[in-house]
CSV table of C-alpha atoms in Angstrom, one decimal:
chain,number,residue,atom,x,y,z
C,235,MET,CA,-8.8,-1.3,29.1
C,236,GLU,CA,-9.5,2.4,29.7
C,237,GLN,CA,-10.6,4.4,26.7
C,238,SER,CA,-8.6,7.7,26.5
C,239,GLY,CA,-10.5,9.0,23.5
C,240,VAL,CA,-13.0,7.9,20.8
C,241,GLY,CA,-11.0,9.6,18.1
C,242,ILE,CA,-7.9,8.6,16.1
C,243,ALA,CA,-4.6,10.3,15.5
C,244,ILE,CA,-1.8,9.2,13.2
C,245,THR,CA,1.2,10.2,15.2
C,246,GLY,CA,4.2,8.5,13.5
C,247,SER,CA,5.5,7.2,10.2
C,248,GLY,CA,8.4,5.1,9.1
C,249,SER,CA,9.6,3.4,5.9
C,250,ALA,CA,12.3,1.0,4.6
C,251,THR,CA,13.5,0.0,1.2
C,252,PRO,CA,16.1,-2.4,0.0
C,253,ARG,CA,19.6,-1.1,-0.8
C,254,VAL,CA,19.7,-2.5,-4.3
C,255,SER,CA,18.4,-0.2,-7.0
C,256,LEU,CA,17.6,-1.2,-10.6
C,257,SER,CA,17.4,1.7,-13.1
C,258,ASN,CA,15.4,1.6,-16.3
C,259,GLU,CA,18.7,1.5,-18.2
C,260,ALA,CA,19.9,-1.6,-16.3
C,261,LEU,CA,16.5,-3.2,-16.7
C,262,SER,CA,16.9,-2.8,-20.5
C,263,GLN,CA,19.7,-5.4,-20.2
C,264,VAL,CA,17.1,-7.9,-18.8
C,265,VAL,CA,14.2,-7.3,-21.1
C,266,GLU,CA,13.7,-5.4,-24.4
C,267,THR,CA,12.7,-1.9,-23.1
C,268,SER,CA,14.3,1.5,-22.6
C,269,ASP,CA,14.3,4.4,-20.1
C,270,GLU,CA,12.2,6.5,-22.5
C,271,TRP,CA,9.6,3.8,-23.0
C,272,ILE,CA,9.2,3.1,-19.3
C,273,ALA,CA,9.3,6.7,-18.1
C,274,SER,CA,6.9,8.1,-20.7
C,275,ARG,CA,4.3,5.4,-19.9
C,276,THR,CA,4.6,5.1,-16.1
C,277,GLY,CA,6.8,7.9,-14.7
C,278,ILE,CA,9.1,5.3,-13.1
C,279,ARG,CA,12.9,5.7,-13.4
C,280,GLN,CA,14.1,3.0,-11.0
C,281,ARG,CA,12.9,0.6,-8.4
C,282,ARG,CA,14.4,-1.0,-5.2
C,283,LEU,CA,14.7,-4.8,-5.2
C,284,ALA,CA,15.2,-7.1,-2.2
C,285,GLU,CA,18.5,-8.8,-2.4
C,286,PRO,CA,19.0,-12.4,-1.0
C,287,GLY,CA,18.7,-12.3,2.8
C,288,CYS,CA,16.4,-9.2,2.7
C,289,SER,CA,13.0,-10.5,3.9
C,290,LEU,CA,9.6,-8.8,4.0
C,291,ALA,CA,9.7,-9.1,7.8
C,292,LYS,CA,13.0,-7.3,7.9
C,293,LEU,CA,11.8,-4.4,5.8
C,294,ALA,CA,8.5,-4.2,7.7
C,295,THR,CA,10.2,-4.3,11.1
C,296,GLU,CA,12.5,-1.4,10.1
C,297,ALA,CA,9.6,0.7,8.9
C,298,GLY,CA,7.7,-0.1,12.1
C,299,ARG,CA,10.6,1.0,14.3
C,300,GLY,CA,10.7,4.4,12.5
C,301,ALA,CA,7.0,4.9,13.1
C,302,ILE,CA,7.2,3.9,16.7
C,303,GLU,CA,10.1,6.3,17.3
C,304,MET,CA,8.4,9.2,15.7
C,305,ALA,CA,5.2,8.6,17.7
C,306,GLY,CA,7.2,8.8,20.9
C,307,ILE,CA,6.1,5.4,22.3
C,308,SER,CA,7.8,2.1,22.8
C,309,ALA,CA,7.1,-1.3,21.2
C,310,MET,CA,5.7,-2.5,24.5
C,311,ASP,CA,3.0,0.2,24.3
C,312,LEU,CA,1.5,-1.4,21.2
C,313,ASP,CA,-1.8,-3.2,21.5
C,314,LEU,CA,-2.1,-4.4,17.9
C,315,ILE,CA,0.0,-4.8,14.8
C,316,ILE,CA,-1.6,-5.1,11.3
C,317,LEU,CA,0.6,-6.1,8.4
C,318,ALA,CA,-1.0,-5.3,5.0
C,319,THR,CA,0.8,-7.5,2.5
C,320,SER,CA,0.3,-9.9,-0.4
C,321,THR,CA,3.8,-11.3,-0.3
C,322,ALA,CA,4.3,-12.6,3.2
C,323,ASP,CA,7.5,-14.6,4.0
C,324,ASP,CA,5.2,-17.3,5.3
C,325,LEU,CA,1.7,-18.2,3.9
C,326,PHE,CA,0.6,-18.5,7.5
C,327,GLY,CA,1.5,-14.8,8.0
C,328,SER,CA,4.4,-12.6,8.9
C,329,ALA,CA,2.9,-10.2,11.4
C,330,SER,CA,3.7,-12.3,14.4
C,331,GLN,CA,7.4,-12.5,13.3
C,332,ILE,CA,7.5,-8.7,13.1
C,333,GLN,CA,5.9,-8.5,16.6
C,334,ALA,CA,8.7,-10.6,18.0
C,335,GLU,CA,11.4,-8.7,16.1
C,336,LEU,CA,10.0,-5.4,17.5
C,337,GLY,CA,9.7,-6.8,21.0
C,338,ALA,CA,6.0,-5.8,21.0
C,339,PHE,CA,5.1,-8.6,23.3
C,340,LYS,CA,1.8,-7.1,24.5
C,341,ALA,CA,0.5,-6.7,20.9
C,342,VAL,CA,-1.7,-9.1,19.0
C,343,ALA,CA,-0.6,-9.3,15.3
C,344,PHE,CA,-2.2,-10.4,12.1
C,345,ASP,CA,-1.8,-10.1,8.3
C,346,LEU,CA,-4.4,-8.4,6.1
C,347,THR,CA,-4.4,-8.9,2.3
C,348,ALA,CA,-6.1,-6.5,-0.1
C,349,ALA,CA,-3.2,-6.0,-2.5
C,350,CYS,CA,-2.5,-2.4,-3.4
C,351,SER,CA,-5.5,-1.3,-1.4
C,352,GLY,CA,-4.1,-3.0,1.7
C,353,PHE,CA,-2.9,0.1,3.5
C,354,VAL,CA,-6.2,1.9,3.2
C,355,PHE,CA,-8.1,-1.2,4.2
C,356,GLY,CA,-5.8,-1.6,7.1
C,357,LEU,CA,-6.2,2.0,8.2
C,358,VAL,CA,-10.0,1.6,8.4
C,359,THR,CA,-9.7,-1.8,10.1
C,360,ALA,CA,-7.3,-0.4,12.8
C,361,SER,CA,-9.6,2.5,13.3
C,362,GLN,CA,-12.5,0.2,14.4
C,363,PHE,CA,-10.4,-1.3,17.2
C,364,ILE,CA,-9.5,2.2,18.5
C,365,ARG,CA,-13.0,3.7,18.2
C,366,THR,CA,-14.5,0.9,20.2
C,367,GLY,CA,-12.0,1.5,22.9
C,368,VAL,CA,-10.5,-2.0,22.7
C,369,TYR,CA,-7.0,-0.9,21.7
C,370,GLN,CA,-5.2,2.5,22.0
C,371,ASN,CA,-1.9,2.0,20.1
C,372,VAL,CA,-1.8,0.3,16.7
C,373,LEU,CA,1.0,-0.2,14.4
C,374,LEU,CA,-0.1,-0.5,10.7
C,375,ILE,CA,2.5,-1.6,8.2
C,376,GLY,CA,2.2,-1.9,4.5
C,377,ALA,CA,4.9,-4.0,2.9
C,378,ASP,CA,5.5,-6.0,-0.2
C,379,VAL,CA,8.3,-7.8,-2.0
C,380,LEU,CA,6.8,-8.1,-5.4
C,381,SER,CA,10.1,-8.9,-7.1
C,382,ARG,CA,9.5,-12.5,-5.9
C,383,TRP,CA,6.5,-12.9,-8.2
C,384,VAL,CA,7.4,-10.8,-11.2
C,385,ASP,CA,8.0,-12.4,-14.6
C,386,TRP,CA,11.2,-10.7,-15.6
C,387,SER,CA,10.7,-11.6,-19.2
C,388,ASP,CA,7.3,-9.7,-19.4
C,389,ARG,CA,8.0,-6.1,-20.1
C,390,ARG,CA,4.4,-5.1,-19.5
C,391,THR,CA,4.7,-5.9,-15.8
C,392,CYS,CA,8.4,-6.2,-14.8
C,393,VAL,CA,9.0,-2.5,-15.4
C,394,LEU,CA,6.3,-1.5,-12.8
C,395,PHE,CA,7.1,-3.1,-9.5
C,396,GLY,CA,9.5,-2.6,-6.6
C,397,ASP,CA,9.9,-3.7,-3.0
C,398,GLY,CA,9.5,-1.7,0.2
C,399,ALA,CA,7.7,-1.1,3.4
C,400,GLY,CA,5.9,1.8,5.1
C,401,ALA,CA,4.3,2.1,8.5
C,402,VAL,CA,2.2,4.4,10.7
C,403,VAL,CA,1.3,4.5,14.4
C,404,MET,CA,-2.4,5.1,15.1
C,405,GLN,CA,-3.4,6.2,18.6
C,406,ALA,CA,-6.6,6.9,20.5
C,407,ASN,CA,-7.1,10.7,20.7
C,408,LEU,CA,-9.6,13.1,22.0
C,409,HIS,CA,-9.9,14.8,18.6
C,410,ASP,CA,-10.7,12.5,15.7
C,411,ARG,CA,-8.3,13.0,12.9
C,412,LEU,CA,-9.7,10.2,10.7
C,413,LEU,CA,-12.5,12.2,9.0
C,414,GLY,CA,-14.1,9.8,6.6
C,415,PHE,CA,-13.5,6.8,4.4
C,416,GLU,CA,-15.1,4.6,1.7
C,417,LEU,CA,-14.1,1.0,0.7
C,418,ARG,CA,-15.2,-1.0,-2.3
C,419,SER,CA,-14.6,-4.4,-4.0
C,420,ASP,CA,-15.6,-5.9,-7.3
C,421,GLY,CA,-14.7,-9.6,-7.8
C,422,THR,CA,-16.2,-9.7,-11.3
C,423,GLN,CA,-13.0,-8.0,-12.5
C,424,ASN,CA,-10.7,-10.2,-10.5
C,425,ASN,CA,-9.0,-11.5,-13.7
C,426,CYS,CA,-7.6,-8.1,-14.5
C,427,LEU,CA,-4.8,-8.4,-12.0
C,428,ASN,CA,-3.6,-11.7,-10.6
C,429,LEU,CA,-0.9,-13.5,-8.6
C,430,SER,CA,-2.7,-16.8,-8.8
C,431,TYR,CA,-2.1,-20.3,-7.5
C,432,GLN,CA,-1.8,-22.9,-10.3
C,433,SER,CA,-1.6,-26.6,-9.7
C,434,GLN,CA,-1.2,-30.0,-11.2
C,435,PRO,CA,-3.2,-33.1,-10.2
C,436,LYS,CA,-1.3,-35.5,-7.9
C,437,ASN,CA,-2.6,-39.0,-7.3
C,438,LEU,CA,-2.2,-40.0,-3.7
C,439,THR,CA,-4.0,-43.4,-4.0
C,440,ASP,CA,-6.2,-45.0,-6.7
C,441,ASP,CA,-9.2,-43.2,-5.3
C,442,VAL,CA,-7.7,-39.9,-4.1
C,443,THR,CA,-6.4,-37.1,-6.2
C,444,ILE,CA,-5.3,-33.7,-4.9
C,445,ASN,CA,-3.8,-30.6,-6.4
C,446,GLN,CA,-0.2,-29.4,-5.7
C,447,GLY,CA,1.6,-26.4,-7.2
C,448,THR,CA,2.8,-22.9,-6.6
C,449,PHE,CA,2.0,-19.3,-7.4
C,450,HIS,CA,2.6,-18.1,-10.9
C,451,PRO,CA,4.0,-14.7,-11.7
C,452,ILE,CA,1.9,-11.5,-11.8
C,453,THR,CA,-0.4,-11.1,-14.8
C,454,MET,CA,-2.2,-7.9,-15.6
C,455,ASN,CA,-4.5,-6.3,-18.1
C,456,GLY,CA,-2.9,-2.9,-18.0
C,457,GLN,CA,-5.5,-1.1,-20.1
C,458,GLU,CA,-8.4,-2.4,-18.0
C,459,VAL,CA,-6.7,-1.5,-14.7
C,460,TYR,CA,-5.9,2.0,-16.0
C,461,ARG,CA,-9.6,2.5,-17.0
C,462,PHE,CA,-10.8,1.1,-13.7
C,463,ALA,CA,-8.5,3.4,-11.6
C,464,VAL,CA,-9.2,6.6,-13.5
C,465,LYS,CA,-13.0,6.1,-13.2
C,466,LYS,CA,-13.4,4.6,-9.8
C,467,VAL,CA,-10.7,6.4,-7.7
C,468,PRO,CA,-12.1,9.9,-8.2
C,469,GLU,CA,-15.6,8.5,-7.3
C,470,VAL,CA,-14.4,6.9,-4.1
C,471,ILE,CA,-12.5,10.0,-3.0
C,472,GLU,CA,-15.6,12.1,-3.5
C,473,LYS,CA,-17.5,9.7,-1.4
C,474,ALA,CA,-14.9,9.8,1.4
C,475,LEU,CA,-14.8,13.6,1.2
C,476,PHE,CA,-18.6,13.7,1.5
C,477,ARG,CA,-18.5,11.5,4.6
C,478,ALA,CA,-15.9,13.9,6.0
C,479,ASN,CA,-18.1,16.9,5.1
C,480,LEU,CA,-15.2,18.4,3.2
C,481,GLU,CA,-14.8,20.0,-0.3
C,482,VAL,CA,-12.0,19.1,-2.6
C,483,GLY,CA,-10.6,22.6,-2.2
C,484,GLU,CA,-10.1,22.0,1.5
C,485,VAL,CA,-7.6,19.1,0.9
C,486,ASP,CA,-3.9,19.9,1.4
C,487,TRP,CA,-2.5,16.8,-0.2
C,488,LEU,CA,-3.6,14.0,-2.5
C,489,LEU,CA,-1.7,10.8,-1.7
C,490,LEU,CA,-2.6,8.0,-4.1
C,491,HIS,CA,-1.2,4.5,-4.4
C,492,GLN,CA,1.9,5.0,-6.5
C,493,ALA,CA,1.0,2.8,-9.5
C,494,ASN,CA,1.5,5.0,-12.5
C,495,GLN,CA,2.1,8.7,-12.9
C,496,ARG,CA,-0.5,8.9,-15.6
C,497,ILE,CA,-3.1,7.6,-13.2
C,498,LEU,CA,-2.0,10.1,-10.6
C,499,ASP,CA,-2.3,12.9,-13.1
C,500,ALA,CA,-5.7,11.8,-14.5
C,501,VAL,CA,-7.2,11.4,-11.0
C,502,ALA,CA,-6.0,14.8,-9.9
C,503,ASP,CA,-7.2,16.4,-13.1
C,504,ARG,CA,-10.7,14.9,-12.7
C,505,LEU,CA,-10.9,16.1,-9.1
C,506,LYS,CA,-9.4,19.5,-10.1
C,507,ILE,CA,-6.6,19.1,-7.6
C,508,PRO,CA,-3.5,21.1,-8.7
C,509,PRO,CA,-0.3,19.2,-9.4
C,510,TYR,CA,1.6,20.9,-6.4
C,511,LYS,CA,-0.8,19.1,-4.0
C,512,VAL,CA,-0.1,15.6,-5.5
C,513,ILE,CA,2.5,13.5,-3.6
C,514,SER,CA,4.5,11.3,-6.0
C,515,ASN,CA,7.7,9.3,-5.4
C,516,LEU,CA,7.1,6.4,-7.8
C,517,ALA,CA,9.9,7.6,-10.1
C,518,GLU,CA,12.3,6.4,-7.4
C,519,TYR,CA,10.5,3.3,-6.1
C,520,GLY,CA,8.0,2.1,-8.7
C,521,ASN,CA,4.8,0.3,-7.6
C,522,THR,CA,5.4,-1.1,-4.1
C,523,SER,CA,1.8,-2.3,-3.6
C,524,ALA,CA,0.6,-2.0,0.0
C,525,ALA,CA,3.8,-0.2,0.9
C,526,SER,CA,3.4,2.7,-1.6
C,527,ILE,CA,1.1,5.0,0.4
C,528,PRO,CA,2.9,4.8,3.7
C,529,LEU,CA,6.3,5.0,2.0
C,530,ALA,CA,5.3,8.2,0.2
C,531,LEU,CA,3.7,9.6,3.4
C,532,ASP,CA,6.8,9.0,5.5
C,533,GLU,CA,9.0,10.6,2.9
C,534,ALA,CA,6.8,13.7,2.7
C,535,VAL,CA,6.6,14.0,6.5
C,536,ARG,CA,10.3,13.7,7.0
C,537,GLN,CA,11.0,16.2,4.2
C,538,GLY,CA,8.7,18.7,6.0
C,539,LYS,CA,6.1,18.8,3.2
C,540,ILE,CA,3.3,17.4,5.2
C,541,LYS,CA,2.8,19.4,8.4
C,542,PRO,CA,0.7,18.7,11.6
C,543,GLY,CA,-3.0,19.5,11.1
C,544,GLN,CA,-2.9,19.3,7.3
C,545,THR,CA,-5.7,17.3,5.5
C,546,ILE,CA,-4.7,14.4,3.4
C,547,VAL,CA,-6.9,12.4,1.1
C,548,THR,CA,-5.5,9.0,0.2
C,549,SER,CA,-6.7,6.2,-2.0
C,550,GLY,CA,-5.5,2.7,-2.7
C,551,PHE,CA,-6.6,0.6,-5.7
C,552,GLY,CA,-5.6,-2.7,-7.2
C,553,ALA,CA,-6.1,-6.5,-7.4
C,554,GLY,CA,-9.3,-8.0,-6.2
C,555,LEU,CA,-10.4,-5.6,-7.7
C,556,THR,CA,-10.4,-3.5,-4.5
C,557,TRP,CA,-10.3,0.3,-4.0
C,558,GLY,CA,-10.8,2.7,-1.2
C,559,ALA,CA,-10.2,6.2,0.1
C,560,ALA,CA,-9.7,7.8,3.5
C,561,VAL,CA,-9.4,11.4,4.6
C,562,PHE,CA,-7.3,12.2,7.7
C,563,GLN,CA,-5.3,15.0,9.3
C,564,TRP,CA,-1.7,14.4,10.1
C,565,GLY,CA,-0.7,14.4,13.7
C,566,ARG,CA,-2.7,15.0,16.9
């Protein structure tokens, strides 16, 4: 395959969310809480929830179509599809189903799991295929349907999460618009945020016992996750900016994983980034995990806030624990 450029450009974005919206007031009928309690602690006012018949693949496909259209290419131009998700419709993966739905029959497709860091990890993964000249057109989708795995009687977690999908098209380009990145993991803190498999022994024969079970709802140590994010995210952003040879003042937009408004505010404050440069839409959608960054990106692009050539620093952080940051310029 010919290599048209060693650089990378992000040329299109798309997003999709379920039609059903659950406000804080409505949620207070499900669990003991209130709009004031949720909004003051998280900044979230409502979240979108996938209704019966609304699959992860359906949301991801719709987001992907939007990104492909904006990029001005066709699905048949795609070489690779990466789906960043923790909530696939099928444990064997959902990326191939999305490939078929899009009609991207020349593209190879696979899932990538890094929870709320998934989109940033996927961005860096896709960039390696482009930089080596192997692939030229990549569709990266971040999508999650966390409502499947929320304990709706646990007000510490059920108030946080929503469902959605976001996508970008990345293309080989003569000018490199992915300026720097840094990825990190720390498995010693894995127990702070889990969606774990739990099983019961099952005797097959007198001599053979196996485990069978299912995944249990999300559990989270909110205070530890908050402390982790407020400390580690500014550090990883500074590393990515150093690799990009940029100062904080040269950044046009700060686009963080939409977990909690207090985290967004604390990170921006530590980096001395003014509030008008911080992109936030979590009031409307809650924490959509791997979808949150591309969902907010697409919204800001379509509203005309993010303009071609502007510099964006983005950071994802969450279960694993994983975290990472990337610096890129929008468009070619």
